[in-house]
PDB file of C-alpha atoms in Angstrom:
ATOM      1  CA  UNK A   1     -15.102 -10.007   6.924  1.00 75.00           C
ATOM      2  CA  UNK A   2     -13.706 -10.820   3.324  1.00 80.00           C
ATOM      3  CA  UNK A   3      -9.897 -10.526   2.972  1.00 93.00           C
ATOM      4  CA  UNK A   4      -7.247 -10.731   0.804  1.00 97.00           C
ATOM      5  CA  UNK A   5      -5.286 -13.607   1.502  1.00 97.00           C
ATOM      6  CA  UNK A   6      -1.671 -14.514   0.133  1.00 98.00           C
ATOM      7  CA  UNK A   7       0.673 -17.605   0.204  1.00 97.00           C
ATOM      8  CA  UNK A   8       3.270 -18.422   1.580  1.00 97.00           C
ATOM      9  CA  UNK A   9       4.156 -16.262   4.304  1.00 97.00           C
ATOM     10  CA  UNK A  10       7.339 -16.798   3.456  1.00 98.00           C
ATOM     11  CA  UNK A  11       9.587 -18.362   0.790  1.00 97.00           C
ATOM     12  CA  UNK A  12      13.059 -18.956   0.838  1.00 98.00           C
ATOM     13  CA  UNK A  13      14.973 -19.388  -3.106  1.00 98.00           C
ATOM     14  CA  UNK A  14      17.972 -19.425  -4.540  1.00 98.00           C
ATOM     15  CA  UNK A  15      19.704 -16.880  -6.758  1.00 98.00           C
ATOM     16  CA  UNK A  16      18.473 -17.658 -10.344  1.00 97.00           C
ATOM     17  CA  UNK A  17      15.148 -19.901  -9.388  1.00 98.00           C
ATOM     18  CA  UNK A  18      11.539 -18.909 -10.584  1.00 98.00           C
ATOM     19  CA  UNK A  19       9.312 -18.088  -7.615  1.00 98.00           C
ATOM     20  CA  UNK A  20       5.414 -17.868  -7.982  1.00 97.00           C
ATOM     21  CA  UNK A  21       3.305 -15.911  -5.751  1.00 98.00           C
ATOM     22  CA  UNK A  22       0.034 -16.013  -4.866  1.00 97.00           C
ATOM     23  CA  UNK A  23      -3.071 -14.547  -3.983  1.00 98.00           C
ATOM     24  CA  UNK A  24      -6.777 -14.374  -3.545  1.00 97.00           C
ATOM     25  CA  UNK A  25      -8.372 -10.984  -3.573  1.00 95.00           C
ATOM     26  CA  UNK A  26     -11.494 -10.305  -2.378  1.00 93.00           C
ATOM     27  CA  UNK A  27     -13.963 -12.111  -4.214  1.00 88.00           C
ATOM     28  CA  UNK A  28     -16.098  -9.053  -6.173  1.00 86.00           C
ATOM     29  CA  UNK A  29     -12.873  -6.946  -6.382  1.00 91.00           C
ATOM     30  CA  UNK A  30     -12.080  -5.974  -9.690  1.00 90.00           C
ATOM     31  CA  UNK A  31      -8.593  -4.087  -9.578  1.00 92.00           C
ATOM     32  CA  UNK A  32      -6.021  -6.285  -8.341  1.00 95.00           C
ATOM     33  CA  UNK A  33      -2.466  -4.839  -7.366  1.00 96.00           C
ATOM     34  CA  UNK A  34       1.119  -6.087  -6.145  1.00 98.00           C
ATOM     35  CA  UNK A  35       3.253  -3.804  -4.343  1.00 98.00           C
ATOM     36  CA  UNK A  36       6.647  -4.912  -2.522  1.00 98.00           C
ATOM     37  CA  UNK A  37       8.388  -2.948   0.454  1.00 97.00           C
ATOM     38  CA  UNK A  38      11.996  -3.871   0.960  1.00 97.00           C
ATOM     39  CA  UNK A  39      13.214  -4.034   4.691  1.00 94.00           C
ATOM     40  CA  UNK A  40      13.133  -0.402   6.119  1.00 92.00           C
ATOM     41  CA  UNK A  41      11.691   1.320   2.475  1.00 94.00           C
ATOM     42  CA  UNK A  42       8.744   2.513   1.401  1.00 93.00           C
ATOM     43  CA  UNK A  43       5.930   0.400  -0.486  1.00 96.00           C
ATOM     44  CA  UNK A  44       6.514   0.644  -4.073  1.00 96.00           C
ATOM     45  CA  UNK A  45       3.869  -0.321  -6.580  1.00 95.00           C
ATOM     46  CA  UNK A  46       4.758  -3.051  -9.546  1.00 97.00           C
ATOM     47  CA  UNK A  47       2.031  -3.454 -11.077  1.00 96.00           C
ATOM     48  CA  UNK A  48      -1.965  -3.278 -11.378  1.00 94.00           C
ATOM     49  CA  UNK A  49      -4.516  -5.476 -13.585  1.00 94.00           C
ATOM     50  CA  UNK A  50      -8.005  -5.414 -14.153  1.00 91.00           C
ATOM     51  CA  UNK A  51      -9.969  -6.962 -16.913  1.00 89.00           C
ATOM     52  CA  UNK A  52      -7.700  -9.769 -17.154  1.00 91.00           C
ATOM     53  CA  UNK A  53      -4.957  -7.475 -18.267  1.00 93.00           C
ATOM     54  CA  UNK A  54      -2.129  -5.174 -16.887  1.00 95.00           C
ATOM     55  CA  UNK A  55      -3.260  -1.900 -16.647  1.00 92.00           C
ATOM     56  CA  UNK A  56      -0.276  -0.191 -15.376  1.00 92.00           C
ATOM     57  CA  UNK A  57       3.641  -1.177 -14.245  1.00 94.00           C
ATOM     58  CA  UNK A  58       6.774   0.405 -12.946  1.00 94.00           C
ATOM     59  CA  UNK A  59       9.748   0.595 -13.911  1.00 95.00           C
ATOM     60  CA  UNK A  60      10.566  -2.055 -11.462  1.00 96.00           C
ATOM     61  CA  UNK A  61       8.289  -4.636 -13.264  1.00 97.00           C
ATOM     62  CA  UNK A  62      10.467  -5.586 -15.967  1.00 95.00           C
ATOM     63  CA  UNK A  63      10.980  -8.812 -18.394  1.00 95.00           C
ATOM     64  CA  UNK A  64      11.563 -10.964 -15.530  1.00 96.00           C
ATOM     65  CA  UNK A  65       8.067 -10.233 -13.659  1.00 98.00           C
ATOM     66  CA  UNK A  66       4.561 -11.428 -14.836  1.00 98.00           C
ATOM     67  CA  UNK A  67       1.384 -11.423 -13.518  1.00 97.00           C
ATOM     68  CA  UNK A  68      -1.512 -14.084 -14.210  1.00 95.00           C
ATOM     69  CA  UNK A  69      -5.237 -14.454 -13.229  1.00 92.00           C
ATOM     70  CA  UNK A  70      -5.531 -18.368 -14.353  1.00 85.00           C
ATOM     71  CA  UNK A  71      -8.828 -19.243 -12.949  1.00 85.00           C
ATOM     72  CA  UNK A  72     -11.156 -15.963 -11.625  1.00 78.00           C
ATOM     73  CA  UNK A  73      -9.866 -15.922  -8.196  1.00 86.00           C
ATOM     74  CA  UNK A  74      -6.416 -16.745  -7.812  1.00 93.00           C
ATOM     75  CA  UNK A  75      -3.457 -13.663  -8.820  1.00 96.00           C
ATOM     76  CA  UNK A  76      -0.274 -14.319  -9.222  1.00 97.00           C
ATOM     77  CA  UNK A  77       3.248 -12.644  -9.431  1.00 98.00           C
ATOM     78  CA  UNK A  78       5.790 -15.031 -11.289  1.00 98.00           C
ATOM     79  CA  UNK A  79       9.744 -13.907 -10.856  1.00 98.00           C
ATOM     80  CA  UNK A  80      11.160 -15.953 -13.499  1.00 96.00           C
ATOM     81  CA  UNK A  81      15.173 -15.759 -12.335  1.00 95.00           C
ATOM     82  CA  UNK A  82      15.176 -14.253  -9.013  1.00 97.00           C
ATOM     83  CA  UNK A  83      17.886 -11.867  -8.159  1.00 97.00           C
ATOM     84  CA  UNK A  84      19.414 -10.963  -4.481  1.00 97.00           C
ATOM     85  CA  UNK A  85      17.800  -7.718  -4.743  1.00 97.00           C
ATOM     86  CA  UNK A  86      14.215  -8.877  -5.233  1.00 97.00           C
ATOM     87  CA  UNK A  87      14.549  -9.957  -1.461  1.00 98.00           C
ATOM     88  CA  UNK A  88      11.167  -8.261  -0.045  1.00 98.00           C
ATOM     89  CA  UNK A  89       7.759  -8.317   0.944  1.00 98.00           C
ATOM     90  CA  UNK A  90       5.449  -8.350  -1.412  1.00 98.00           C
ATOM     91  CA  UNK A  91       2.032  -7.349  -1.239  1.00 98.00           C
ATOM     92  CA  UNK A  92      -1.185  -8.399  -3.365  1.00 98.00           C
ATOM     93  CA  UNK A  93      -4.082  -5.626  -2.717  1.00 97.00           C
ATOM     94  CA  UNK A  94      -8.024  -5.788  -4.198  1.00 95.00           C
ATOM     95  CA  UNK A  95     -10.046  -2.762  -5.193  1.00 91.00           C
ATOM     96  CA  UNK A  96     -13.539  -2.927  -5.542  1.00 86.00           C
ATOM     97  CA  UNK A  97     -14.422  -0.334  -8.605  1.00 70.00           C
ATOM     98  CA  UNK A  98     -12.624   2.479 -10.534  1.00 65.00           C
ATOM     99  CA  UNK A  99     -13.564   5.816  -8.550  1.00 66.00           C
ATOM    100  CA  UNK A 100     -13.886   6.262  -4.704  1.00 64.00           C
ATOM    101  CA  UNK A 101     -13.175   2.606  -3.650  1.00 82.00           C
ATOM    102  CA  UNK A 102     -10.203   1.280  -0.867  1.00 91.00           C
ATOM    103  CA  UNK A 103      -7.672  -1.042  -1.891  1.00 93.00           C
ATOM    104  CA  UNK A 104      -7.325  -3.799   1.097  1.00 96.00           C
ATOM    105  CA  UNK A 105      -3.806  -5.743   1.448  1.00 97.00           C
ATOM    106  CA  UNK A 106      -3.149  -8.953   2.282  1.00 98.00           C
ATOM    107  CA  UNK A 107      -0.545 -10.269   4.973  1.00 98.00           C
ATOM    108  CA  UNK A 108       2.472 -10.427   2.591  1.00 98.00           C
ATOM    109  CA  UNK A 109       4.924 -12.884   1.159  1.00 98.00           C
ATOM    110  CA  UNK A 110       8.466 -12.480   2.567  1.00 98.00           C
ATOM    111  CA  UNK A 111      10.951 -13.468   0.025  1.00 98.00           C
ATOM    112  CA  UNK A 112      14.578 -14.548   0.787  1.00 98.00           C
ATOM    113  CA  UNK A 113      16.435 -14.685  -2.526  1.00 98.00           C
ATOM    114  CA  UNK A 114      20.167 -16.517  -1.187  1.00 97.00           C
TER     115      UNK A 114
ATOM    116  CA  UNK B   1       9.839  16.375  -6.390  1.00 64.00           C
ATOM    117  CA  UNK B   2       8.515  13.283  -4.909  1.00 71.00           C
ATOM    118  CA  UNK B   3       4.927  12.676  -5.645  1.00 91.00           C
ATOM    119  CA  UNK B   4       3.549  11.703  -2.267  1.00 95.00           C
ATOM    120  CA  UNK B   5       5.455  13.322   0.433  1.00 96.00           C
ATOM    121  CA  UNK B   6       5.483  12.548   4.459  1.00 96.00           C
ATOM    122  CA  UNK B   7       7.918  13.845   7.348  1.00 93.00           C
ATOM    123  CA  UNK B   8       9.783  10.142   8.527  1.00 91.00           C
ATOM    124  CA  UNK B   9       9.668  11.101  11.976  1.00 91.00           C
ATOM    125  CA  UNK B  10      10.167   9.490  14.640  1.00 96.00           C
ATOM    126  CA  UNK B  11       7.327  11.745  15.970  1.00 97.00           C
ATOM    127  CA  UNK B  12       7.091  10.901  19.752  1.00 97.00           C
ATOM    128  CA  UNK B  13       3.712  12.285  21.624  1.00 97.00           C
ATOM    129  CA  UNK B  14       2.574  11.347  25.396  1.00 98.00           C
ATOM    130  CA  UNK B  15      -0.218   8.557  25.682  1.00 98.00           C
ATOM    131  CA  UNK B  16      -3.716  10.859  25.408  1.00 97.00           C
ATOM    132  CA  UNK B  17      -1.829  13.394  23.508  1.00 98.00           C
ATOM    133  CA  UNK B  18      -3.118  14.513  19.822  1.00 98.00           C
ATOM    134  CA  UNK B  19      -0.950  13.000  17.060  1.00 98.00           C
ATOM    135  CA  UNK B  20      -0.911  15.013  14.324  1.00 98.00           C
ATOM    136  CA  UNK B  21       0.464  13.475  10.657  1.00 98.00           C
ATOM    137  CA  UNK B  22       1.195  15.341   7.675  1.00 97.00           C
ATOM    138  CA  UNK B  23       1.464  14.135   4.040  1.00 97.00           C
ATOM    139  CA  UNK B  24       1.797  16.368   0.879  1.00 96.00           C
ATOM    140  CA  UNK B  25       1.369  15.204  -2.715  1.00 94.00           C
ATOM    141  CA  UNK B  26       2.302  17.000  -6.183  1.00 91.00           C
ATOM    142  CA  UNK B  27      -0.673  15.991  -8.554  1.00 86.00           C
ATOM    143  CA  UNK B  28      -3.680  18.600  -8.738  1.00 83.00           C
ATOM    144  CA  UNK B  29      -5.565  16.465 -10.445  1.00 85.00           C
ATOM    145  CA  UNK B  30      -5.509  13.641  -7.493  1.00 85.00           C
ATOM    146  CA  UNK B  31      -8.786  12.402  -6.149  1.00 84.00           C
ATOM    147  CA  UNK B  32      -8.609   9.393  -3.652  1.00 91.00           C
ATOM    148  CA  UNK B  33      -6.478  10.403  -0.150  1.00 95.00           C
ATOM    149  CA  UNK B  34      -6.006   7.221   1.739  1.00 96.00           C
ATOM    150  CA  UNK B  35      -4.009   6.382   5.372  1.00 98.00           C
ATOM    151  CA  UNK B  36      -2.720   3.108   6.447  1.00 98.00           C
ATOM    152  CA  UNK B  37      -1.112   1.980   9.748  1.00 98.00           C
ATOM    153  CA  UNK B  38       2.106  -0.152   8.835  1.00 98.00           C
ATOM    154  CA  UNK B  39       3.118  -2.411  12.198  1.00 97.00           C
ATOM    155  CA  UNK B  40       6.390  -3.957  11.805  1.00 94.00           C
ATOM    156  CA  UNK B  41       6.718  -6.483   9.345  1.00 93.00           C
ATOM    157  CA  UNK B  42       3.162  -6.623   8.789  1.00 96.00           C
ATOM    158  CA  UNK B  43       1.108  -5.236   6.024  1.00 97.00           C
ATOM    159  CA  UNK B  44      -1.082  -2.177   5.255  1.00 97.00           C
ATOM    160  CA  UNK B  45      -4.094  -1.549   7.129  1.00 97.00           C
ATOM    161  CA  UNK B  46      -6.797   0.850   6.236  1.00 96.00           C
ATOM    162  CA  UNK B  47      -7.784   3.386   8.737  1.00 96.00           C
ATOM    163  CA  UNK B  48      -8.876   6.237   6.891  1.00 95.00           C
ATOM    164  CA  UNK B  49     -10.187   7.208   3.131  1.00 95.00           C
ATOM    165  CA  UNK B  50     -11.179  10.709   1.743  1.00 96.00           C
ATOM    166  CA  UNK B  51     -12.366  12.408  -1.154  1.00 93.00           C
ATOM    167  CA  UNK B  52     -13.703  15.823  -0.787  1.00 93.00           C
ATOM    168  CA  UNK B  53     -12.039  18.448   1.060  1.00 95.00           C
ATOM    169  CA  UNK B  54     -12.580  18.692   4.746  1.00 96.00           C
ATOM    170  CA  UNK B  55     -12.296  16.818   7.757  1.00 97.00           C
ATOM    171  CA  UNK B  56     -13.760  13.101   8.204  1.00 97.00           C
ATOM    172  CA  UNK B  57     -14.184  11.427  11.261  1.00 97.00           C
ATOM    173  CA  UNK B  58     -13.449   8.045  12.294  1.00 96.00           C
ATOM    174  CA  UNK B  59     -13.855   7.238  16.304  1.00 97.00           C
ATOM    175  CA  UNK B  60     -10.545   8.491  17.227  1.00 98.00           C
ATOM    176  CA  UNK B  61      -9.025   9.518  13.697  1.00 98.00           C
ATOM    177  CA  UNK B  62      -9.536  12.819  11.781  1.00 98.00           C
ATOM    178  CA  UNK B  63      -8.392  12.918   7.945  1.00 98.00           C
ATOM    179  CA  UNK B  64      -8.394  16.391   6.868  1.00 98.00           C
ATOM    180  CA  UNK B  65      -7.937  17.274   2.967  1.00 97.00           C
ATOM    181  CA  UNK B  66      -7.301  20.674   1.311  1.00 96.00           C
ATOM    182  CA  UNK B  67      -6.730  20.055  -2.169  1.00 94.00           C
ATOM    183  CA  UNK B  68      -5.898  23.751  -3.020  1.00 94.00           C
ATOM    184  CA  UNK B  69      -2.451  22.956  -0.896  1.00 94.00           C
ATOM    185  CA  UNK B  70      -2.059  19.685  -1.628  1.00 94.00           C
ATOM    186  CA  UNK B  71      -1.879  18.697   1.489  1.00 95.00           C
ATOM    187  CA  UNK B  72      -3.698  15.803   3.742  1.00 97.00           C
ATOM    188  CA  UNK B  73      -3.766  14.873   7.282  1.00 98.00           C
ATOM    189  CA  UNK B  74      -4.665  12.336   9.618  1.00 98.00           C
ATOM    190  CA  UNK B  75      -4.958  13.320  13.800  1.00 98.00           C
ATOM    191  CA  UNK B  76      -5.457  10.992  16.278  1.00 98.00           C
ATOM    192  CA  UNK B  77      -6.897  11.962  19.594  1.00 98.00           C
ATOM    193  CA  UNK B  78      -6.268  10.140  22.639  1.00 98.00           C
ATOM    194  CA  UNK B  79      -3.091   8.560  21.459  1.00 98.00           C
ATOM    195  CA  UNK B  80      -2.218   5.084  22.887  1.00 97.00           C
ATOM    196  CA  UNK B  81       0.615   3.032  22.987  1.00 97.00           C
ATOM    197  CA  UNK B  82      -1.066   0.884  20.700  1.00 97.00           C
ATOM    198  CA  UNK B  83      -1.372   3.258  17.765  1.00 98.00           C
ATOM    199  CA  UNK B  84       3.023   3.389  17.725  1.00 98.00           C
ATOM    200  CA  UNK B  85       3.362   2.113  14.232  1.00 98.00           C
ATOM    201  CA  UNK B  86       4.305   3.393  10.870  1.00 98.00           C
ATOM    202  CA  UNK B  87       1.495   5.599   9.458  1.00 98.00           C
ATOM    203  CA  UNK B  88       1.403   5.419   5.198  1.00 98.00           C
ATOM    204  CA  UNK B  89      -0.171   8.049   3.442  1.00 97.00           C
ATOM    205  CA  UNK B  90      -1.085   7.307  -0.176  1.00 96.00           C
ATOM    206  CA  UNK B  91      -2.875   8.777  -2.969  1.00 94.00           C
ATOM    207  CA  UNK B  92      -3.938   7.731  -6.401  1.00 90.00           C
ATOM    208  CA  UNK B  93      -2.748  10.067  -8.447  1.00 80.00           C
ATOM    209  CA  UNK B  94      -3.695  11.732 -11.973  1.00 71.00           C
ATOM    210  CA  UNK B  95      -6.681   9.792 -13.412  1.00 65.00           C
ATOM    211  CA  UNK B  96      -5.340   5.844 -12.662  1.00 71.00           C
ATOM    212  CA  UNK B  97      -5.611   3.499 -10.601  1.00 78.00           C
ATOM    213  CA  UNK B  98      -2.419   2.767  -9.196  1.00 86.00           C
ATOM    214  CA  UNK B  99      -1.784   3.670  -5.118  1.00 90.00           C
ATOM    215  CA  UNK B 100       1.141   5.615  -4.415  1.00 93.00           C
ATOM    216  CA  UNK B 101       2.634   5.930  -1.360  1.00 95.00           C
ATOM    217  CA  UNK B 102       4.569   8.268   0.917  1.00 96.00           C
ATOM    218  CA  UNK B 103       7.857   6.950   2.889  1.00 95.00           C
ATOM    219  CA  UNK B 104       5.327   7.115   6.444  1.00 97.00           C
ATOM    220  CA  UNK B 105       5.302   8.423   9.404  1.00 97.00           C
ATOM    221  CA  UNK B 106       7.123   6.757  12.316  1.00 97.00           C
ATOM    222  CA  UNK B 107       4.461   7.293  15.376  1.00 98.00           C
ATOM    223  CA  UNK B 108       5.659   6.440  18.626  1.00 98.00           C
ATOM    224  CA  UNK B 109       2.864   6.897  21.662  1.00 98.00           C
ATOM    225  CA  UNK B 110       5.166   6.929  25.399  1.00 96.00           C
ATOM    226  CA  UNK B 111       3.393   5.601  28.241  1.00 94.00           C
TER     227      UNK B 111
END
């Protein structure tokens, strides 16, 4: 069964340091999403991006997020200088088509910003 | 007024017992009604995804919509232990793309 997968499981960084996350959706997905829950809150969406641009952010996704599609199956979320408070998981999800499709999740990124 | 809307529980029912979860949302316009079971530190899982108003059945999981009260459900029959989890409600709202999702239900099935 085709799944979203995400690396790594976990990633440790200090205060300040660029992180890059990654993921690969499911491969004739067309909506790609990342989300991030912090310990004991809800999921909260950052961002979503189809056609090889972002099609809609939060508030949360500011200056220091981006997201990249470099080579047709890879999606990643770059922090550019981390910040205690973007300790989380973060989640990369797939949707096949605009209308009546599911969005699938992968396992998750844990980041540790110290 | 939040825009997707779920009691946080804990909501404790006997094994074999009907679980009954309740989620609310604010946009009329909203379309896509989705449920996902959260374990601990893992991620979303899709049980359950409905569009038209009315129940949909899934094995042992029953989404019901009514988009006149804004209002979606999700019952699970023959609770097991195994089905104790967080249960995420989420909804795209207005005419995006973008999931959002309620705080979740905290389910917890007693032997």
């Amino acid at each position: 069964e085709p799944e979203v997968t995400q690396t790594p499981s976990h990633q440790v960084t200090q205060m300040g340091q660029e992180v890059i996350l990654r993921c690969v959706p499911i491969s004739n997905h067309l909506y790609f999403y990342w989300y991030r829950q912090i310990l004991g809150q809800k999921v909260e969406f950052l961002v979503s991006f189809y056609n090889n641009e972002i099609s809609e952010k939060s508030e949360i996704f500011d200056d220091q997020f981006s997201v990249e599609r470099p080579d047709g199956s890879n999606f990643t979320l770059k922090i550019r200088s981390t910040k205690l408070e973007d300790s989380a998981m973060y989640f990369c999800a797939s949707r096949g088509a605009k209308g009546n499709t599911e969005a699938f999740f992968g396992q998750g990124t844990r980041l540790t910003v110290v | 007024q939040k825009e997707v809307e779920q009691n946080s529980g804990p909501l404790s029912v006997p094994e074999g017992a009907i679980a009954s979860l309740n989620c609310t949302y604010s946009d009329r316009v909203s379309q896509s009604f989705f449920w996902y079971r959260q374990y601990s530190g893992k991620s979303p899982e899709l049980i359950m995804s409905i569009y038209s108003n009315g129940d949909k059945e899934d094995g042992r999981f029953t989404a019901q919509l009514n988009k006149a009260s804004q209002y979606v459900s999700l019952l699970i029959r023959d609770s097991q232990p195994s089905d104790s989890a967080t249960y995420l409600c989420a909804v795209i709202l207005r005419a995006g793309n973008m999931l959002t999702f309620g705080g979740g239900t905290r389910l917890m099935v007693k032997p």
